[in-house]
mmCIF file of C-alpha atoms in Angstrom:
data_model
loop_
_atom_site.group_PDB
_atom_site.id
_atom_site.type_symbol
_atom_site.label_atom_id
_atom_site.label_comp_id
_atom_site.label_asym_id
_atom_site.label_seq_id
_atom_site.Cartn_x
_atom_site.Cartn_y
_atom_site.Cartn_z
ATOM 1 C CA UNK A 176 2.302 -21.858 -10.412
ATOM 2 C CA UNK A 177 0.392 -25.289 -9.759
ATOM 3 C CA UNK A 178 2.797 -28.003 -9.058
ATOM 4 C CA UNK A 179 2.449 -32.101 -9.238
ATOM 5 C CA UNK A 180 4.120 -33.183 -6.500
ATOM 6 C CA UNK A 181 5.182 -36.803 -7.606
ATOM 7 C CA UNK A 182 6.429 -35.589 -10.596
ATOM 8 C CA UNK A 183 7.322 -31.420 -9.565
ATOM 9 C CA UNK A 184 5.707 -30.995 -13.115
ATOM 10 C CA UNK A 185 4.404 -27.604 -13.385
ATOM 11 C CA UNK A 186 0.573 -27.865 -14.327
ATOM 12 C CA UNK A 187 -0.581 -24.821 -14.308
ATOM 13 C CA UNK A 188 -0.020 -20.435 -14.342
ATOM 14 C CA UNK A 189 -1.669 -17.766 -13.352
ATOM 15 C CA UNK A 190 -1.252 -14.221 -14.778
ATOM 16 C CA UNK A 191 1.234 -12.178 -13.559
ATOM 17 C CA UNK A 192 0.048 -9.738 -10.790
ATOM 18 C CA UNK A 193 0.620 -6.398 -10.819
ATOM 19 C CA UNK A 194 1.437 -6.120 -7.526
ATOM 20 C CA UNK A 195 2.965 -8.266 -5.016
ATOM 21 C CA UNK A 196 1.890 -11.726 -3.532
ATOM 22 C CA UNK A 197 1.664 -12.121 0.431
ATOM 23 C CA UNK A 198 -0.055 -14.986 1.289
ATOM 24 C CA UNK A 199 -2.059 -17.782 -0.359
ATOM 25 C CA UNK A 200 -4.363 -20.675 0.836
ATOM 26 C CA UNK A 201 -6.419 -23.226 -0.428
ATOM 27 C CA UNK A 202 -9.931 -23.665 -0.151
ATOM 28 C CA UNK A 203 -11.637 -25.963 2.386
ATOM 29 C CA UNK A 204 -13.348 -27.463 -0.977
ATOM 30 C CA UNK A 205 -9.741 -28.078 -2.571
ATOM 31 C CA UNK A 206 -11.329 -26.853 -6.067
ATOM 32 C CA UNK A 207 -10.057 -23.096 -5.337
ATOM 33 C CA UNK A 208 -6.482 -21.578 -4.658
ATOM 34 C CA UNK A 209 -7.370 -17.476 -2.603
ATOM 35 C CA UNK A 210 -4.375 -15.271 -3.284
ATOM 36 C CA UNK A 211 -3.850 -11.914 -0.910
ATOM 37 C CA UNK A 212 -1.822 -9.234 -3.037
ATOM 38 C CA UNK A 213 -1.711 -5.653 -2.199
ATOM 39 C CA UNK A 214 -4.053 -4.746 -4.816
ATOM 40 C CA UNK A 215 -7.084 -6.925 -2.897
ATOM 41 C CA UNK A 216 -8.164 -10.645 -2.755
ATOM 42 C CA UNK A 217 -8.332 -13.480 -5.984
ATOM 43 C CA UNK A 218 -9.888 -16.751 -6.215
ATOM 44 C CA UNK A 219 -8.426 -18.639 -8.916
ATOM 45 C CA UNK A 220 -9.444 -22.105 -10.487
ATOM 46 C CA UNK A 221 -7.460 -24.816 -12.211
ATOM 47 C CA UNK A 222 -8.134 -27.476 -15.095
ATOM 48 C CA UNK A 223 -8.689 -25.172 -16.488
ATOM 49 C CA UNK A 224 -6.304 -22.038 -15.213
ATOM 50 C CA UNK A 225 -9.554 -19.250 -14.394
ATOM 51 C CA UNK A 226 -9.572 -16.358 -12.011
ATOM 52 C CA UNK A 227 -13.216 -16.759 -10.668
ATOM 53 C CA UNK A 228 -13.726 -12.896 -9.089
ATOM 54 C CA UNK A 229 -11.681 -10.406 -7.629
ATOM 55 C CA UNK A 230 -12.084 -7.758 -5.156
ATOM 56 C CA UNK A 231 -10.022 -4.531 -4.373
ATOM 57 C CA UNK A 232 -9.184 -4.473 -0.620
ATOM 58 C CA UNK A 233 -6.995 -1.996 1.146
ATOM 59 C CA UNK A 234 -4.947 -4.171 3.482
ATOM 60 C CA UNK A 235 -1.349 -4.147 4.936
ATOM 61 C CA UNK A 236 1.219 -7.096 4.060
ATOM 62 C CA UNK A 237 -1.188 -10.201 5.013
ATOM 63 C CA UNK A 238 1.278 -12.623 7.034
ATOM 64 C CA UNK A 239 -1.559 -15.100 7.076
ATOM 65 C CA UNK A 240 -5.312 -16.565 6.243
ATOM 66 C CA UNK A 241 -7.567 -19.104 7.192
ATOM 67 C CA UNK A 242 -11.162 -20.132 6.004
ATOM 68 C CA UNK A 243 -14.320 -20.999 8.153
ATOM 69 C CA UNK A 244 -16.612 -23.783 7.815
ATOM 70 C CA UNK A 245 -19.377 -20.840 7.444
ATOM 71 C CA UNK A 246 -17.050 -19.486 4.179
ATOM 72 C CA UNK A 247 -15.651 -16.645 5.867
ATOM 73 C CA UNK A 248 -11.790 -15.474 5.440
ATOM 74 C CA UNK A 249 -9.730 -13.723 8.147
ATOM 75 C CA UNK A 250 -6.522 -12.232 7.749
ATOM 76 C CA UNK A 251 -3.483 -11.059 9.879
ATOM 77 C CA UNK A 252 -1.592 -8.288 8.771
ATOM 78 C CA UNK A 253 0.789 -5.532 9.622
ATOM 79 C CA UNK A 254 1.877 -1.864 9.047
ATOM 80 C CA UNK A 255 4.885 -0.746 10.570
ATOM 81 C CA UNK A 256 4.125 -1.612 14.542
ATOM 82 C CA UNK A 257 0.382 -1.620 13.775
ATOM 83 C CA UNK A 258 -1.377 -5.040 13.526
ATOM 84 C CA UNK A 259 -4.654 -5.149 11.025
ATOM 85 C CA UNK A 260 -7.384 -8.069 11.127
ATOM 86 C CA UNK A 261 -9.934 -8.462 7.936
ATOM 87 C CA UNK A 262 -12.781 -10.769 7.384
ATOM 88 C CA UNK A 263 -14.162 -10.942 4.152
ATOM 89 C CA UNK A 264 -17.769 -12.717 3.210
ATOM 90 C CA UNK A 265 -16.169 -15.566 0.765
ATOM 91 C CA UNK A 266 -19.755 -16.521 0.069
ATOM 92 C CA UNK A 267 -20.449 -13.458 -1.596
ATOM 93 C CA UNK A 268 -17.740 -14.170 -3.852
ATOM 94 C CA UNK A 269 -17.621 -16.418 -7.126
ATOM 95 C CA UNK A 270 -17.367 -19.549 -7.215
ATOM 96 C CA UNK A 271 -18.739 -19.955 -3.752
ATOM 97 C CA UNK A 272 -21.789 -17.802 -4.189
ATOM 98 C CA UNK A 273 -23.704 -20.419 -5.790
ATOM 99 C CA UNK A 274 -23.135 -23.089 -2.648
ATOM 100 C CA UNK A 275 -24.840 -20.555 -0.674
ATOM 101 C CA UNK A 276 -28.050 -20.036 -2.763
ATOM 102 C CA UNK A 277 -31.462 -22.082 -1.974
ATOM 103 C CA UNK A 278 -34.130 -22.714 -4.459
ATOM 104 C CA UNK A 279 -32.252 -19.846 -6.298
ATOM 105 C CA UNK A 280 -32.774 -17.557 -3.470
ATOM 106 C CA UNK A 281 -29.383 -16.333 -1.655
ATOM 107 C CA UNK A 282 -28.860 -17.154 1.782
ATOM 108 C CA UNK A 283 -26.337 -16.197 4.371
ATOM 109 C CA UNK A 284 -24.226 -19.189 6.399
ATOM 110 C CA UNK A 285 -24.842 -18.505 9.975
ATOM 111 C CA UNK A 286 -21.008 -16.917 11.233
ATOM 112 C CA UNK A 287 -20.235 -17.477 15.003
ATOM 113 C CA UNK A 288 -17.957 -14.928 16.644
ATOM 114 C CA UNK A 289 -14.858 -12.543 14.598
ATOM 115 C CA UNK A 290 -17.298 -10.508 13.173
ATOM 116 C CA UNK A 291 -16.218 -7.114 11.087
ATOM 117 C CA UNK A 292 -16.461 -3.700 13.013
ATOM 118 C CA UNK A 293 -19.880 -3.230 11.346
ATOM 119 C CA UNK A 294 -21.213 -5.702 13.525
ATOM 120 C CA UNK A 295 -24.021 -7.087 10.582
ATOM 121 C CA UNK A 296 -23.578 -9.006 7.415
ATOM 122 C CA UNK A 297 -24.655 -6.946 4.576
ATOM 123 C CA UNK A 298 -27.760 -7.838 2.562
ATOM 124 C CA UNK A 299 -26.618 -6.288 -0.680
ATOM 125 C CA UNK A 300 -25.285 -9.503 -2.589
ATOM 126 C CA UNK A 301 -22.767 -7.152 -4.682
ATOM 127 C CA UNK A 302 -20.810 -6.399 -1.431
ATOM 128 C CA UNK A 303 -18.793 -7.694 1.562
ATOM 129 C CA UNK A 304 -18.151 -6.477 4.628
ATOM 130 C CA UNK A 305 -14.549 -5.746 5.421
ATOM 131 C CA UNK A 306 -12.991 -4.130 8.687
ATOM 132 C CA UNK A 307 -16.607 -2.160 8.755
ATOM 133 C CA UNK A 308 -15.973 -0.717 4.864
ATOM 134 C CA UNK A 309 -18.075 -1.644 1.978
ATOM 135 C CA UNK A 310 -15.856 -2.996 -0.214
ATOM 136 C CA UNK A 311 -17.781 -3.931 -3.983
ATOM 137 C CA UNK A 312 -17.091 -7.214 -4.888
ATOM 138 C CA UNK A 313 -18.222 -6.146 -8.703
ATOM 139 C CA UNK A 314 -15.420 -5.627 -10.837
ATOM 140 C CA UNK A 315 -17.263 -2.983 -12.851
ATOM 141 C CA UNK A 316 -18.006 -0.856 -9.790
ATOM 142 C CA UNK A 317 -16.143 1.285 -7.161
ATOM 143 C CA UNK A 318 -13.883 -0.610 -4.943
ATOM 144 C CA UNK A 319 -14.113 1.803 -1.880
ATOM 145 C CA UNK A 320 -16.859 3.320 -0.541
ATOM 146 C CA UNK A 321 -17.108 7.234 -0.910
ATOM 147 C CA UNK A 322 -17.009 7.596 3.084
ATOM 148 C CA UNK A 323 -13.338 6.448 2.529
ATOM 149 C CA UNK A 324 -11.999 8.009 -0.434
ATOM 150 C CA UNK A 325 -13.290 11.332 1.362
ATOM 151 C CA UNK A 326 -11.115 10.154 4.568
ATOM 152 C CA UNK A 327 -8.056 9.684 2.392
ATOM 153 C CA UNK A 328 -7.879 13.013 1.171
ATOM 154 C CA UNK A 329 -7.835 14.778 4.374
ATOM 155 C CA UNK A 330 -4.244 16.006 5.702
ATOM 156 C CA UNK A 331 -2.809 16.343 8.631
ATOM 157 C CA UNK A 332 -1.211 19.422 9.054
ATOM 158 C CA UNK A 333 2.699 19.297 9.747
ATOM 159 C CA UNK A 334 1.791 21.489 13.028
ATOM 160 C CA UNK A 335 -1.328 22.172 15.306
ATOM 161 C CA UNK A 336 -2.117 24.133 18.471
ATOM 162 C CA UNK A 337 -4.555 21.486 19.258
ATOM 163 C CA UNK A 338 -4.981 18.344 18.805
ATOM 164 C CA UNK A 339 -6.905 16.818 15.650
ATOM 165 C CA UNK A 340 -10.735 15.293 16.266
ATOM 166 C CA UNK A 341 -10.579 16.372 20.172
ATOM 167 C CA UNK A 342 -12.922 18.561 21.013
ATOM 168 C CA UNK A 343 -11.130 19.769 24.592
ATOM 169 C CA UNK A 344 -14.594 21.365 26.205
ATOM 170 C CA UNK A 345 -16.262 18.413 25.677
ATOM 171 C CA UNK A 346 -13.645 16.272 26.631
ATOM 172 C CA UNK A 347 -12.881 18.176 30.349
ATOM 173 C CA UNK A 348 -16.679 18.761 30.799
ATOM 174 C CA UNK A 349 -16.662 15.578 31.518
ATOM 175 C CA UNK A 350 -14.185 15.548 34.679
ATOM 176 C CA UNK A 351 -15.658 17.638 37.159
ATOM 177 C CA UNK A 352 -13.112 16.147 39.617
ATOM 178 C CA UNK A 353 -10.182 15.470 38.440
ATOM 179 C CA UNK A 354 -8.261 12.114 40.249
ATOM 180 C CA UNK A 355 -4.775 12.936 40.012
ATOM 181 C CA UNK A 356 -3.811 9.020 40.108
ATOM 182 C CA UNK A 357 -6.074 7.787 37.675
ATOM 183 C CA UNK A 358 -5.454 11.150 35.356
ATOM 184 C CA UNK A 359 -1.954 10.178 35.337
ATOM 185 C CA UNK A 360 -2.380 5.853 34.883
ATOM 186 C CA UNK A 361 -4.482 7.188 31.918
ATOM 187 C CA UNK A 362 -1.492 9.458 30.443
ATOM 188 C CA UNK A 363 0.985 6.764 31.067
ATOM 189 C CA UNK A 364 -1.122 3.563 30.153
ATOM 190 C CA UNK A 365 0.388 3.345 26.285
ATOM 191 C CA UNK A 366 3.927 5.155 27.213
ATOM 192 C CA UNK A 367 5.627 1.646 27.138
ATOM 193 C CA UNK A 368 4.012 0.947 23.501
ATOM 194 C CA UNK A 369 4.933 4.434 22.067
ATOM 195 C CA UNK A 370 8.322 4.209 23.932
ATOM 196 C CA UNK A 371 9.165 0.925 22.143
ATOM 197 C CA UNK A 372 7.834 1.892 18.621
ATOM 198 C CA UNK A 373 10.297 5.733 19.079
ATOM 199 C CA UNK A 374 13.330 3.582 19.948
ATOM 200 C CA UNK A 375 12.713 1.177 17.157
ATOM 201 C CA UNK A 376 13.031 4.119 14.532
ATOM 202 C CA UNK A 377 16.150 5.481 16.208
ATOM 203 C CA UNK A 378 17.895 2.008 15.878
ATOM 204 C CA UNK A 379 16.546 1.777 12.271
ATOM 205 C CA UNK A 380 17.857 5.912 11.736
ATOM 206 C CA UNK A 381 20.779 4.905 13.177
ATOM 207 C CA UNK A 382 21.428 2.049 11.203
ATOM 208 C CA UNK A 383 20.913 4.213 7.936
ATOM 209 C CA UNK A 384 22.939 6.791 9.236
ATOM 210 C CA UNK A 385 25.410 4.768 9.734
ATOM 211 C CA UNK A 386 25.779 3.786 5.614
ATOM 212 C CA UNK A 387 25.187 8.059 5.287
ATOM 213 C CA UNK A 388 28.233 9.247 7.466
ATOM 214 C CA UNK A 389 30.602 6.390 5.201
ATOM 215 C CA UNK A 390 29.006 8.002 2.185
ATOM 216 C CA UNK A 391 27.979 5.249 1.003
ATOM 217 C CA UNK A 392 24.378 6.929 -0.354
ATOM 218 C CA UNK A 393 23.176 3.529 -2.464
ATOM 219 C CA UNK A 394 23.854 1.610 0.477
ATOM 220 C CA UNK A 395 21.514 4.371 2.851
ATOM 221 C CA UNK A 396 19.367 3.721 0.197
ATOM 222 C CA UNK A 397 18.748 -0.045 0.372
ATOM 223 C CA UNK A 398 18.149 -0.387 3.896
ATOM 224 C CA UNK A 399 15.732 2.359 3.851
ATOM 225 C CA UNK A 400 14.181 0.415 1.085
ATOM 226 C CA UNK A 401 14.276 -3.179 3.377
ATOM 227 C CA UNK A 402 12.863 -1.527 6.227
ATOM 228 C CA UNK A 403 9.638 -0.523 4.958
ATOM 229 C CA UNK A 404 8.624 1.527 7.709
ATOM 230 C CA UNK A 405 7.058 4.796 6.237
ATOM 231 C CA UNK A 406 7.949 7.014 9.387
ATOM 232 C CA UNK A 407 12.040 6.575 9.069
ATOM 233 C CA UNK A 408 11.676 6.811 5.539
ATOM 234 C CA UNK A 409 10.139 9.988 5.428
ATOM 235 C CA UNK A 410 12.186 11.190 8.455
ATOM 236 C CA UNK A 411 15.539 10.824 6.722
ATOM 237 C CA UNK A 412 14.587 11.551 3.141
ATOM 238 C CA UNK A 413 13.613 15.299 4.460
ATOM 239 C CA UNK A 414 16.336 15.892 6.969
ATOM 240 C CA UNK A 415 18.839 14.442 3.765
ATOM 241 C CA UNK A 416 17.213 16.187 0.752
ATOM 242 C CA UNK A 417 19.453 17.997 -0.735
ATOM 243 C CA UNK A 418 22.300 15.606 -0.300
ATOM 244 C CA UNK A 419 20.569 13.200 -1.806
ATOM 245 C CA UNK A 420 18.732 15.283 -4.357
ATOM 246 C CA UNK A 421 22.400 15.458 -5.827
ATOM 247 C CA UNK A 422 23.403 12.347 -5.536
ATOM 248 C CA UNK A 423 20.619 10.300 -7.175
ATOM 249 C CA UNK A 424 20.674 8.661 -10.556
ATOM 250 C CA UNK A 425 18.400 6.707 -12.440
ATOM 251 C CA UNK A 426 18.388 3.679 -11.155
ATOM 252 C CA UNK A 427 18.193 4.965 -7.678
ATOM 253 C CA UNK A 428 15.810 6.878 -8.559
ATOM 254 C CA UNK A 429 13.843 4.074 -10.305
ATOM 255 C CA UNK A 430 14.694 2.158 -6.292
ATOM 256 C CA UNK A 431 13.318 5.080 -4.721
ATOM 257 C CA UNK A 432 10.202 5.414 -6.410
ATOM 258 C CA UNK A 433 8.304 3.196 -4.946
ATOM 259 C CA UNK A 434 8.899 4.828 -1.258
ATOM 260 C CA UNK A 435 7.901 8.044 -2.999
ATOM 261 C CA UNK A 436 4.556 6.653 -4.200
ATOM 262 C CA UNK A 437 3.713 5.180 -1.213
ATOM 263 C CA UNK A 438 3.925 8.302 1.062
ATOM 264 C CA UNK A 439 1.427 9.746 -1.162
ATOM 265 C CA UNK A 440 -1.052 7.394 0.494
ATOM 266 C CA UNK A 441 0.020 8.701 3.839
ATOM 267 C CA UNK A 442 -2.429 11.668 5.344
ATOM 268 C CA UNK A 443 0.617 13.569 6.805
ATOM 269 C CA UNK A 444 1.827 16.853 5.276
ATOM 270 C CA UNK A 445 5.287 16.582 5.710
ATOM 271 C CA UNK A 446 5.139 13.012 4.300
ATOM 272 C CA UNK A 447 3.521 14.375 1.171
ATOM 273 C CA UNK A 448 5.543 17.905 0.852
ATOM 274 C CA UNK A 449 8.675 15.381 1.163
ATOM 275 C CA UNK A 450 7.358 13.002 -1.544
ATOM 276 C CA UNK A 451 6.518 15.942 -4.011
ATOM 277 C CA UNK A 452 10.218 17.199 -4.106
ATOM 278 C CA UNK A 453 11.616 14.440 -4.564
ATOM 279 C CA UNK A 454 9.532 13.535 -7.145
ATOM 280 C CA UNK A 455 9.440 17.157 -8.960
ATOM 281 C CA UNK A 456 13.356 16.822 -8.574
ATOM 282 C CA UNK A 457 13.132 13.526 -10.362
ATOM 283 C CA UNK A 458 11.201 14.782 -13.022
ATOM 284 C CA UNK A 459 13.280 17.661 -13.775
ATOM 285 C CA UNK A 460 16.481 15.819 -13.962
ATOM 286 C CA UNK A 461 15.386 12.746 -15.998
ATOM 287 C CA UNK A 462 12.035 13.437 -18.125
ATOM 288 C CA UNK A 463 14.684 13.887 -20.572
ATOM 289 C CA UNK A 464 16.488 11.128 -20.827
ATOM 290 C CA UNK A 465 13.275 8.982 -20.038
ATOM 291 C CA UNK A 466 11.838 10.294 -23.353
ATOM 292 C CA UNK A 467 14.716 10.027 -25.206
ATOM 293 C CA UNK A 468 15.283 6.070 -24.812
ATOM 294 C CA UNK A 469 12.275 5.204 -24.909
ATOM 295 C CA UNK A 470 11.382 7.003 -28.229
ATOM 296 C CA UNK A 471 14.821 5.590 -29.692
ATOM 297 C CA UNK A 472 14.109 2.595 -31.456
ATOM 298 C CA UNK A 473 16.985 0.151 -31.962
ATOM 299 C CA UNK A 474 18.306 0.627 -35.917
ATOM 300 C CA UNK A 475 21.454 -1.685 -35.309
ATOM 301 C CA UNK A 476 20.780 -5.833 -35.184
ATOM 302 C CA UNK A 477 23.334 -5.806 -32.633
ATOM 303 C CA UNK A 478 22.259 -6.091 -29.171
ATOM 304 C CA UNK A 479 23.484 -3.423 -27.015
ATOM 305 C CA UNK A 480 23.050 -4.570 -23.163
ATOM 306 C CA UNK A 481 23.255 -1.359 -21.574
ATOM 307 C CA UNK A 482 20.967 0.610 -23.432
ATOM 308 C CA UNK A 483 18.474 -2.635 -23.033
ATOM 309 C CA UNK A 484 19.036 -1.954 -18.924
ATOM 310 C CA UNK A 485 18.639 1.622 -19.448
ATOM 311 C CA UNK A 486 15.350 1.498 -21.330
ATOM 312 C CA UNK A 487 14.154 -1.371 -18.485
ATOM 313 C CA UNK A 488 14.903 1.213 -16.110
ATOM 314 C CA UNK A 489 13.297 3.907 -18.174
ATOM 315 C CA UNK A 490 9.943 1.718 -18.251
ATOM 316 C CA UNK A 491 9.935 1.531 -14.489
ATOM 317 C CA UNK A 492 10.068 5.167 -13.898
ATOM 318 C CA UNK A 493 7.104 5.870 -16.082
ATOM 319 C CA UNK A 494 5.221 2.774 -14.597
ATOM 320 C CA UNK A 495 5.760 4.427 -10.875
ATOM 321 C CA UNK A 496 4.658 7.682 -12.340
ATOM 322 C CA UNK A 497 1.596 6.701 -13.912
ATOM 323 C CA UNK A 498 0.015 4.791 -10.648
ATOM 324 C CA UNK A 499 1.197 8.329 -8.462
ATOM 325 C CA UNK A 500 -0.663 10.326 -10.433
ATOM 326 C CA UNK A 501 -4.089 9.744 -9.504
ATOM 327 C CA UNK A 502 -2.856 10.818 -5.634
ATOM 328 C CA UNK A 503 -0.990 13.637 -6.752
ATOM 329 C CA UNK A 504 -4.276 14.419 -8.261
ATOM 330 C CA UNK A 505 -6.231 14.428 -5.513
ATOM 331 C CA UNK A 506 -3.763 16.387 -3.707
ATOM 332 C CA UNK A 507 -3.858 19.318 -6.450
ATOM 333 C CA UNK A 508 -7.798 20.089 -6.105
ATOM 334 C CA UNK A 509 -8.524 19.753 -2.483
ATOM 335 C CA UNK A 510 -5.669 19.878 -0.194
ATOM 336 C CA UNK A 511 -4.535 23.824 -0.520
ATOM 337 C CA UNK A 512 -1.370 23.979 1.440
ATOM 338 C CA UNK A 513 0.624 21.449 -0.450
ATOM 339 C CA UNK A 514 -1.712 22.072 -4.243
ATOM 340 C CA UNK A 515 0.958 24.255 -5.566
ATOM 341 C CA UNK A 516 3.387 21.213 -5.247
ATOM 342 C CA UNK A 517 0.846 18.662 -6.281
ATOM 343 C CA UNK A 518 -0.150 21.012 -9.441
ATOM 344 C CA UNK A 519 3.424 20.912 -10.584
ATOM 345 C CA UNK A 520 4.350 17.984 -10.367
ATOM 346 C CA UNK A 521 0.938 16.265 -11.717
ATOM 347 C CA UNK A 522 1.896 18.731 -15.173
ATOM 348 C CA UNK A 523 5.222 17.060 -15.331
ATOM 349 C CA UNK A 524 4.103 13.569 -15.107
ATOM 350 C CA UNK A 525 1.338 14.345 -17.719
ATOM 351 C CA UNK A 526 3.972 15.853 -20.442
ATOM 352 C CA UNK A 527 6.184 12.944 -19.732
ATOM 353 C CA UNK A 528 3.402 10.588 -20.211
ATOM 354 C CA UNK A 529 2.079 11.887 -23.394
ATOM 355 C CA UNK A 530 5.139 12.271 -25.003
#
């Protein structure tokens, strides 16, 4: 919303997002408002209300932006104890592009230092370079390169006798003599870092634990959901399956989706085997009543309340199972040690859709 501020009149609105807001800025030329969402970057217009282009962009819970003079946006973000910078090419972008163009020929602002792990600008004027990933700035086309979707459907296995993209020859050809001291400052040089992030998810197990033991399960439930940290959630929602499993309802289920649908993006097996029971368990118990409210149609001119919250509820389900099915997708025709799993669970979604 676009505020006066001698007045707190509201001038204009955008539309609503699908997904959620984390930062916004204005523009340097004070004619364009940049919003950050989960589902990639805007740039919006006012007098009139116009979203000028958009472009898909897989970042993590932007905390903050700011905009060169050479038309260049950086953001901070974070994932869990991970910190991840972006720059995107706002000159490539409408309704800066046309600043940027000479006697109708295109030409790139000179950028001094923060550039993207590509280490060029791209020539192509339908993309940008972001966090070295060509990212289409074309709503008609692809939003990720190919190199990454590949990436994304790789899993790691839940166990390995070796560890993953190390080649061990290679790597001890390469230490004829071995220097005890500096072998061991190299072991240890990250052991504060990975100490702190292991004691930070026992305090957070703890703490949900904690809510478990009391039996208070919807309680569990809401701080796993607050703490958005995909490792604890995973952790506890296999070691507390079946407990769980038997104590959900709808709306905890509909509060749960979103965790579920979200370690589907992860490239970890157990994360994925754990998110496919819980959602095949889901399924089972409430396809049923899903279908059944929302094909009822209200007859009476009364208003009933709780079959209004019930059908909101029912809505929500089905919207959380319509965006995991494209992963669970991917899952069932290239990933063969969880594609029974992903197989069923894909048919389940697609007869509750269709119905």
């Amino acid at each position: 919303r676009f505020f006066d501020l001698e007045n707190f009149d509201i001038l204009e609105r955008t539309t609503v997002n699908p997904t959620r807001i984390h930062s916004i800025a204005f523009h340097k030329d004070g004619k364009t408002l940049l919003s950050a969402s989960s589902s990639g970057l805007k740039t919006w217009g006012w007098n009139p209300m116009k979203m000028h282009d958009h472009v898909e962009i897989e970042w993590q819970n932007v905390a903050d932006m700011t905009v060169t003079s050479s038309d260049v946006l950086y953001t901070v973000g974070f994932k869990e104890n991970l910190v991840q910078t972006t720059d995107v090419r706002l000159y490539k972008m409408e309704p800066f592009r046309a600043a940027h163009r000479v006697g109708g020929r295109y030409v790139s602002p000179k950028v001094h230092g923060g550039s993207s792990s590509s280490g060029h600008i791209e020539q192509d004027l339908g993309k940008m370079s972001i966090k070295g990933t060509s990212v289409s700035a074309t709503k008609s086309t692809p939003a990720v390169s190919q190199e990454v979707k590949e990436k994304k459907s790789v899993v790691i296995p839940h166990k390995s006798e070796k560890p993953i993209g190390l080649d061990m020859s290679a790597f001890l050809s390469c230490r004829q003599t071995l220097d005890t001291n500096k072998v061991l400052t190299d072991l240890s040089k990250d052991h504060v870092k990975f100490k702190g992030i292991l004691i930070e998810r026992t305090h957070q197990l703890r703490l949900v634990r904690s809510y478990w033991v009391k039996g208070d399960v919807k309680g569990a439930l809401d701080k796993l959901i607050d703490m958005n940290n995909r490792s604890v959630q995973a952790d506890f929602l296999k070691n507390a399956e079946k407990q769980m499993q038997s104590a959900l309802n709808l709306e905890m289920s509909r509060e749960l989706l979103p965790i579920l649908t979200s370690l589907l993006t992860m490239p970890f097996e157990g994360y994925l085997k754990t998110s496919l029971s819980y959602l095949r368990f889901i399924l089972k118990s409430f396809s049923p009543v899903i279908k059944s409210t929302l094909l009822t149609t209200g007859k009476s001119s009364l208003v009933n309340p709780q079959f209004e919250e019930r059908r909101t509820r029912c809505k929500e389900c089905l919207k959380w199972f319509a965006a995991a099915k494209p992963n669970i997708k991917a899952l069932s025709t290239k990933n063969a040690s969880i594609q029974r799993d992903a197989v069923e669970v894909l048919d389940l979604i697609q007869a509750l859709i269709q119905t």
